[in-house]
Short mmCIF file of C-alpha atoms in Angstrom, two decimals:
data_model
loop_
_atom_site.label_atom_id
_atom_site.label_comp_id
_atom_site.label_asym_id
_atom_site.label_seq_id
_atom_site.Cartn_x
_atom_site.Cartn_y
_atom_site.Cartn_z
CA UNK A 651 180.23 105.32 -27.54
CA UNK A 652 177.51 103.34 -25.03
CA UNK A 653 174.77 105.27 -23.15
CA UNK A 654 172.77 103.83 -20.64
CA UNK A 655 169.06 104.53 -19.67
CA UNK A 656 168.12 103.33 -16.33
CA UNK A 657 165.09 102.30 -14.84
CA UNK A 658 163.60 101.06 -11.49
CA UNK A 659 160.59 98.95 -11.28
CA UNK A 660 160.58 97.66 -8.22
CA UNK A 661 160.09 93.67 -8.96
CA UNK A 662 161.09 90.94 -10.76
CA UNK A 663 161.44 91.62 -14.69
CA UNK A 664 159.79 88.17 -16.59
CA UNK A 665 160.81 89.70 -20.01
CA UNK A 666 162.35 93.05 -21.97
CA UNK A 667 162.83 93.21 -25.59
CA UNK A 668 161.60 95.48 -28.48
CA UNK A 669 158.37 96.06 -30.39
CA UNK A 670 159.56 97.89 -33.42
CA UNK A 671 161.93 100.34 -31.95
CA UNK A 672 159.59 100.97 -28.67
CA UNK A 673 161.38 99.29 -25.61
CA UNK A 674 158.84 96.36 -23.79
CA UNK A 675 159.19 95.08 -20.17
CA UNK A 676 157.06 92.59 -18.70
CA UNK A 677 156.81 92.28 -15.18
CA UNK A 678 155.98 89.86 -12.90
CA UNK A 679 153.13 92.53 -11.03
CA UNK A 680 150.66 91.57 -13.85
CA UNK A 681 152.04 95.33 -15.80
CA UNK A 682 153.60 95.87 -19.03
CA UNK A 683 156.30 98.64 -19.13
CA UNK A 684 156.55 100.60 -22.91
CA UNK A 685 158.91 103.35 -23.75
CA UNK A 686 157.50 105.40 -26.82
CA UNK A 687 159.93 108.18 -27.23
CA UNK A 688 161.70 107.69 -24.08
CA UNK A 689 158.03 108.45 -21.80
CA UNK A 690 157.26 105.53 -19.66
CA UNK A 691 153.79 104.11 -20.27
CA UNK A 692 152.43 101.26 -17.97
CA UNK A 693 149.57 98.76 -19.01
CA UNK A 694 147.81 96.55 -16.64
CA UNK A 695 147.77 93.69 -18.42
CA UNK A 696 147.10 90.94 -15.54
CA UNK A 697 145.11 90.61 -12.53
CA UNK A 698 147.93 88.89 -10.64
CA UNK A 699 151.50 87.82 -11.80
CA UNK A 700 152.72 87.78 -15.41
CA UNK A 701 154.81 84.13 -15.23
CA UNK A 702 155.63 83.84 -19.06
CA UNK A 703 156.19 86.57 -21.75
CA UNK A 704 157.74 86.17 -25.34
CA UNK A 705 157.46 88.54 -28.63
CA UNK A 706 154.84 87.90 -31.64
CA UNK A 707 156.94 86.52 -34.67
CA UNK A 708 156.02 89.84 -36.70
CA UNK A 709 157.32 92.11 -33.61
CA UNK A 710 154.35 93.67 -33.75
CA UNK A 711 153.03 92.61 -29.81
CA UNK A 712 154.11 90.92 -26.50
CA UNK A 713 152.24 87.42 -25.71
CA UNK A 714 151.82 87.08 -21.72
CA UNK A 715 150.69 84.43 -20.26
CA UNK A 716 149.76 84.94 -16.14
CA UNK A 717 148.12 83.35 -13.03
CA UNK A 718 144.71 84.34 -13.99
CA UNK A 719 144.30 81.89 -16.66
CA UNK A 720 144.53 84.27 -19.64
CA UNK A 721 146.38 84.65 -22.72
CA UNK A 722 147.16 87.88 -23.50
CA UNK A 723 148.08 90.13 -26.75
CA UNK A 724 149.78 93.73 -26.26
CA UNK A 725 150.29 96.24 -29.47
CA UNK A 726 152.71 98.89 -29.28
CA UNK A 727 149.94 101.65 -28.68
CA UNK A 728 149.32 99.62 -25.33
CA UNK A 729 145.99 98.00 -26.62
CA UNK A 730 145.36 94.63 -24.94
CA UNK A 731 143.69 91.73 -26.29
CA UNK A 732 142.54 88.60 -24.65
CA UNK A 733 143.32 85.53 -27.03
CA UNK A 734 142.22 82.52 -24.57
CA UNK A 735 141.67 81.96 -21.07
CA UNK A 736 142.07 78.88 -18.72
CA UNK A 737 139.90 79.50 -15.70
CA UNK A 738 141.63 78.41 -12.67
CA UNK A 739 144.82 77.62 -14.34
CA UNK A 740 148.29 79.13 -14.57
CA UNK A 741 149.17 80.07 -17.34
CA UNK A 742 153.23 79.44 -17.29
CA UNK A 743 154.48 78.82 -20.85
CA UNK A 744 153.92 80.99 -24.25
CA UNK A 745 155.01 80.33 -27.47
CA UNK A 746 154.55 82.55 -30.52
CA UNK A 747 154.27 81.06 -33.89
CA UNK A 748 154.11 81.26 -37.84
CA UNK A 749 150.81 82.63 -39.43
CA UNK A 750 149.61 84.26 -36.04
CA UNK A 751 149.66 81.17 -33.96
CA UNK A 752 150.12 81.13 -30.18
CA UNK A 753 150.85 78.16 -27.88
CA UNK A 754 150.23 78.22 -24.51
CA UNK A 755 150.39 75.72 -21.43
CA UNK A 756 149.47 74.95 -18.07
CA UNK A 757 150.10 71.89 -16.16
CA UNK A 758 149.54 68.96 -18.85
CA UNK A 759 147.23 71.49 -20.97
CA UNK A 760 148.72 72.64 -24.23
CA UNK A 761 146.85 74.71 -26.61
CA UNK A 762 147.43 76.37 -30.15
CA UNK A 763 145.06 79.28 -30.82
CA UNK A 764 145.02 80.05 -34.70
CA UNK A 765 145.23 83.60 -35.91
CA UNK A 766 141.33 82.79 -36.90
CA UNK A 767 140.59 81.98 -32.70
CA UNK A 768 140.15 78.39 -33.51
CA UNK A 769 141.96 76.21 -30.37
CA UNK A 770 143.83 73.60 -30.60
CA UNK A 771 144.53 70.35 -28.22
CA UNK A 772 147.78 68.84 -27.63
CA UNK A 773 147.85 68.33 -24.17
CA UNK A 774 150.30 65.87 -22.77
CA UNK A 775 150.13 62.72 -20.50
CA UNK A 776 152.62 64.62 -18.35
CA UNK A 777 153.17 68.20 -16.80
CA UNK A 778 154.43 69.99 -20.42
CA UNK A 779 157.52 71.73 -19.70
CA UNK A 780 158.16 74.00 -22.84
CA UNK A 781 156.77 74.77 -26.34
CA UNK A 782 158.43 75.95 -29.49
CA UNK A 783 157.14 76.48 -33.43
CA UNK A 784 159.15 75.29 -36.06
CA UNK A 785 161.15 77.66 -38.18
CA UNK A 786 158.61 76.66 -41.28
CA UNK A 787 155.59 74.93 -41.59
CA UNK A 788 152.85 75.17 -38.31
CA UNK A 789 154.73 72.55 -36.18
CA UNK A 790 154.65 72.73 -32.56
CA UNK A 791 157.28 71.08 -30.33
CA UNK A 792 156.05 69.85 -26.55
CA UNK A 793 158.44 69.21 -23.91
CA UNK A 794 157.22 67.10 -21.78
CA UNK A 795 158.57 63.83 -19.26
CA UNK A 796 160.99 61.49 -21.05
CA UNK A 797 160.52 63.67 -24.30
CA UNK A 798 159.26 65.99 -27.25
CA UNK A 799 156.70 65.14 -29.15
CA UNK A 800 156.77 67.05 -32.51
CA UNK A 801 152.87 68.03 -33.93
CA UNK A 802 151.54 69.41 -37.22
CA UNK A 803 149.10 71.84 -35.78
CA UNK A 804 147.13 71.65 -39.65
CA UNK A 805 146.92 68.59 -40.24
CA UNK A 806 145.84 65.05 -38.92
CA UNK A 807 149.21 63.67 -39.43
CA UNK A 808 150.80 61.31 -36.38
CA UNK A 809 152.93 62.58 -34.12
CA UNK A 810 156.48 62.37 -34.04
CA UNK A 811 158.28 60.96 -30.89
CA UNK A 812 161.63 62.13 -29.62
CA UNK A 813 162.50 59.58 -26.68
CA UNK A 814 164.75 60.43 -23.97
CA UNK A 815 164.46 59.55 -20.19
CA UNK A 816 164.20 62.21 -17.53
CA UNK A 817 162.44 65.83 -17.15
CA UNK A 818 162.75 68.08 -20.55
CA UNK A 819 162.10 71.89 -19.93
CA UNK A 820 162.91 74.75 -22.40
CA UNK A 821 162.48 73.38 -26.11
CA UNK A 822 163.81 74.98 -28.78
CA UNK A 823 164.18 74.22 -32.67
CA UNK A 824 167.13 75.40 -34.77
CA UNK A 825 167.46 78.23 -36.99
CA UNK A 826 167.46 75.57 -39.87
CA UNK A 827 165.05 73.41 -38.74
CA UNK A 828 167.21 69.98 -38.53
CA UNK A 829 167.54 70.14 -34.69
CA UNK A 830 165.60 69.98 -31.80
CA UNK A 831 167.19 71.16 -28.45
CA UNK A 832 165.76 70.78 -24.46
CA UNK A 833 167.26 72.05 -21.20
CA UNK A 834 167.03 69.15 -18.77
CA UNK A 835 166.97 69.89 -14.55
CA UNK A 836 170.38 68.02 -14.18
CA UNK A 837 171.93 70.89 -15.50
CA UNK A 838 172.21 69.28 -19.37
CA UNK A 839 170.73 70.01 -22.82
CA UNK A 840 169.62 66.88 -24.88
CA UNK A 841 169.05 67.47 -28.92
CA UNK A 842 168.17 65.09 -31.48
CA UNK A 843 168.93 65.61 -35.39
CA UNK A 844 165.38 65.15 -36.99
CA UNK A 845 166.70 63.22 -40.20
CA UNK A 846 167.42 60.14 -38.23
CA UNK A 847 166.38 60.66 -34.59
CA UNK A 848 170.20 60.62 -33.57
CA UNK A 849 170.71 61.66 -29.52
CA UNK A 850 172.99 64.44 -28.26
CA UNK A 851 174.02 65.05 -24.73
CA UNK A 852 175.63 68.56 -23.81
CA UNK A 853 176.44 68.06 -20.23
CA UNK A 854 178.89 69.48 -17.53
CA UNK A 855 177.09 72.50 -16.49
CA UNK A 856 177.65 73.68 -12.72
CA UNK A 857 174.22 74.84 -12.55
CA UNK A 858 170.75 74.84 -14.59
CA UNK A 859 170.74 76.67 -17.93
CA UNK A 860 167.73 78.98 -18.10
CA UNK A 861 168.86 80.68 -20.99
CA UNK A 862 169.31 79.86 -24.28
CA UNK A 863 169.97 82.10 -27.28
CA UNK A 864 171.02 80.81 -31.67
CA UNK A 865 173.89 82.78 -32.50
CA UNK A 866 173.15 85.40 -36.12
CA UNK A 867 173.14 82.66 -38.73
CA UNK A 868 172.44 79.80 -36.43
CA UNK A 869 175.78 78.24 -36.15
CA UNK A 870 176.63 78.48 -32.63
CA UNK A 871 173.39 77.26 -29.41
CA UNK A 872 174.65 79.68 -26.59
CA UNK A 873 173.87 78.86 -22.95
CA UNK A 874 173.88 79.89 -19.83
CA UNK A 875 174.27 78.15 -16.65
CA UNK A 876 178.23 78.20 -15.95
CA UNK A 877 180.87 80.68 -15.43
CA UNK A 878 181.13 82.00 -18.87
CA UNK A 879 178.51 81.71 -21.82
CA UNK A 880 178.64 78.10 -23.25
CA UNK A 881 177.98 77.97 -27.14
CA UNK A 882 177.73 74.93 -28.73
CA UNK A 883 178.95 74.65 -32.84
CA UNK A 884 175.99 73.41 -34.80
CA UNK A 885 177.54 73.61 -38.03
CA UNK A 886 179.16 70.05 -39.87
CA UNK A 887 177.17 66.90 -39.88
CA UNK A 888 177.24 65.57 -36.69
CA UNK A 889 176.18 69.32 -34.80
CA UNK A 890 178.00 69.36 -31.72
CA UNK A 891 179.07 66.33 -30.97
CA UNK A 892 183.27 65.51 -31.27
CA UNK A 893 183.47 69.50 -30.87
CA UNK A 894 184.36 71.81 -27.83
CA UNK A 895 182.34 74.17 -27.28
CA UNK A 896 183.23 78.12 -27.17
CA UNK A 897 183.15 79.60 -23.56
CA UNK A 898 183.09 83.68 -23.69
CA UNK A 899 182.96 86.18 -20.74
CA UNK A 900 184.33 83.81 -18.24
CA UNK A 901 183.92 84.87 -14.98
CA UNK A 902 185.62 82.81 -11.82
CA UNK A 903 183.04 83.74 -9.39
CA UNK A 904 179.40 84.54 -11.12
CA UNK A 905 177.83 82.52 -13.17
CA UNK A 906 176.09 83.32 -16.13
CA UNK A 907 172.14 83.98 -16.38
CA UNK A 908 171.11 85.21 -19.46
CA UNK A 909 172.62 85.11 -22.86
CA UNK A 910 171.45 87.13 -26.31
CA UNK A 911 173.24 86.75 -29.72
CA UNK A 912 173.57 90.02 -31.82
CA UNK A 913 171.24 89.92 -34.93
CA UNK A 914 173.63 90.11 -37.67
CA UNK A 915 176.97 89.51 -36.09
CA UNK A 916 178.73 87.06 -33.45
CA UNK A 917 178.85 88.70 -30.98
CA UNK A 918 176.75 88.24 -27.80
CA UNK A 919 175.62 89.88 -24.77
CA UNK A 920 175.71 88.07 -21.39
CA UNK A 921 174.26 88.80 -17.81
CA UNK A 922 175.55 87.35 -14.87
CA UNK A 923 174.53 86.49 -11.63
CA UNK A 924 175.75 90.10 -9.87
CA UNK A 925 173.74 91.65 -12.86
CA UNK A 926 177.03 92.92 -14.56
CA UNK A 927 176.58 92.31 -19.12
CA UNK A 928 179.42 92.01 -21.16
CA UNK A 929 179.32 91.95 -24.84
CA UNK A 930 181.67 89.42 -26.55
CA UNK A 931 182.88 88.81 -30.16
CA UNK A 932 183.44 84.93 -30.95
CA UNK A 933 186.32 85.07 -33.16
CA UNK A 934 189.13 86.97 -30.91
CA UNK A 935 187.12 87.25 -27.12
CA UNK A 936 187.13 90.42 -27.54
CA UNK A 937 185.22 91.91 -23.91
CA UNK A 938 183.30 95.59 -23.73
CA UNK A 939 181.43 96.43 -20.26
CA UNK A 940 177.94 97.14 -20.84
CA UNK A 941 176.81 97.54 -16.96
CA UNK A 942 178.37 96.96 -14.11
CA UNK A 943 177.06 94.56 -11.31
CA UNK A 944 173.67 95.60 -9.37
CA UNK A 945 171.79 94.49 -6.49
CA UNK A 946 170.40 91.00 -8.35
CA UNK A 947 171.16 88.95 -11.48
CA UNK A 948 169.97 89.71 -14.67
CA UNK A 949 166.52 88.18 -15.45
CA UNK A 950 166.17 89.01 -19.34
CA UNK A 951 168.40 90.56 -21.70
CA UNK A 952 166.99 91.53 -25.61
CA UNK A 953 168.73 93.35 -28.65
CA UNK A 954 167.04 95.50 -31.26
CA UNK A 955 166.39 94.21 -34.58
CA UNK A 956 169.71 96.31 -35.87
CA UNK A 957 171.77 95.16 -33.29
CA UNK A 958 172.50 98.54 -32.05
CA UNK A 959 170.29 98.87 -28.88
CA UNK A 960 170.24 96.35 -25.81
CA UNK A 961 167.37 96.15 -22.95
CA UNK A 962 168.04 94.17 -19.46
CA UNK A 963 166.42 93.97 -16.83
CA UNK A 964 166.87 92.02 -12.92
CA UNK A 965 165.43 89.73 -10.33
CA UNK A 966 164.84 92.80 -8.23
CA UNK A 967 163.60 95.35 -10.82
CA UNK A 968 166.60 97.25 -12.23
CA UNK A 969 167.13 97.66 -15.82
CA UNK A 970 167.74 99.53 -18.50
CA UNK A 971 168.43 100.72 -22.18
CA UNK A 972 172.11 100.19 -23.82
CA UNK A 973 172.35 102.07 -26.54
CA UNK A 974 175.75 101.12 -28.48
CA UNK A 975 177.84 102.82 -31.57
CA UNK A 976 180.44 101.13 -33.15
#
């Protein structure tokens, strides 16, 4: 049985996921959206646009980053906290890590701010595209211009370089810590396998992939960016190189958006360009219909921690709850 909870917001949706079992939507007006027992509350949360949203590692609060400079901490009861503030910058990237920790960036300004307040510097020599924590230990990844470079936030070690020429965006770590993982503007990921520094390319993408998503116990890096969810096999030695990759929910006309692996299974939930989601199992292809196409694609997609509730939401403010048995 699926049931489906619509809502309208009225503008772009940066971000929807769950804090606890209280639905969360950020929005690009500056508000954040919460659903306590079904009752829609709204929070003002920035003067301006929200550009960059992502959830606390305990799932206890949203992180927002917006065009007012500040770095911002939401609880479930709607309390707001400030945790930094750039003046005069935009605050475009947010990271949540281990221990409390909370990148940020904005332009070639990178920051860690320590569960304590303490700030940290790792700004860049170039515009930072992405930041990511490692799965253990406080390490902070930072996309930048013809790289990462990998930090230990705690200590005065040196930096690790990962070289590779060309723009580096999204930056991700693996589930296992062994890989490190970028979404490049010419519509390509690049990885490198930290034991030796050994390059992968994962190319042939019609268009940019935005969305990235590890599959329940990390063996499969899904992907948007073509007509069906690509999801690269990152089990074996070598990760995904010699190995196809799986394409699910392929569609000949719309590409794909936004992916989100289940929690505990493989299966995964994709939103396409005409804002229609499909769920997926990898083993047979097995397709259910979780909405069908809106007015604009889908912007965010989120599951619950038991894999049995799904929030979406779209460029033009449409979304919703999917609530799934079976």
């Amino acid at each position: 049985m699926l049931t489906l909870a619509p809502y309208e917001f009225g503008g772009f949706v940066v971000a929807a996921g769950f804090l606890g079992d209280t639905p969360i939507f950020a929005l690009g007006d500056g508000t954040v959206r919460l659903f306590p027992d079904g009752a829609e509350r709204s929070v003002e949360v920035h003067q301006g646009g929200l550009l960059a949203a992502c959830r606390s590692q305990d799932g206890a609060a949203l992180i927002t980053g917006g065009d007012d400079g500040l770095v911002r901490r939401t609880a479930v009861d709607g309390t707001v906290e400030t945790l930094a503030e750039l003046p005069r910058k935009w605050i475009d990237i947010v990271a949540a890590g281990p221990q409390g920790a909370v990148g940020f960036a904005s332009g070639r300004n990178a920051h860690v701010r320590l569960a304590s307040g303490e700030l940290r510097d790792f700004s860049a020599a170039r515009a930072v595209g992405g930041l990511a924590f490692a799965p253990k230990g406080l390490r902070l990844a930072v996309a930048r211009y013809d790289g990462v470079t990998l930090h230990w936030v705690n200590t005065q070690a040196p930096a690790q370089e990962l070289a590779w020429k060309g723009a580096h965006a999204r930056v991700l770590f693996s589930p296992d810590g062994k890989y490190v993982v970028t979404t490049m503007p010419e519509n390509a990921l690049h990885g490198w396998r930290l034991s030796d520094g050994q390059d992968m390319r994962m190319t042939g993408y019609p268009g940019k992939v935005k969305s990235v998503d590890w599959s329940a116990r990390g063996r499969y890096l899904a992907t948007s960016g073509a007509n069906a969810a690509i999801l690269w096999p990152f089990f074996g030695k070598t990760g995904p190189m010699g190995q196809q990759p799986l394409q699910l929910g392929t569609r000949s006309d719309q590409l794909v958006t936004r992916v989100a692996c289940h929690p505990g299974e493989e299966v995964i939930a994709i939103g396409y360009q005409d804002g229609m989601v499909l769920a997926v199992r990898f083993a047979d292809q097995q397709e259910v219909l979780l909405r069908r196409p809106g007015r604009s694609g889908i912007s965010t997609l989120a599951w619950d921690g038991a894999g049995a509730r799904l929030v979406f939401g779209t460029e033009e403010g449409e979304a919703g709850l999917i609530s799934l048995a079976g």
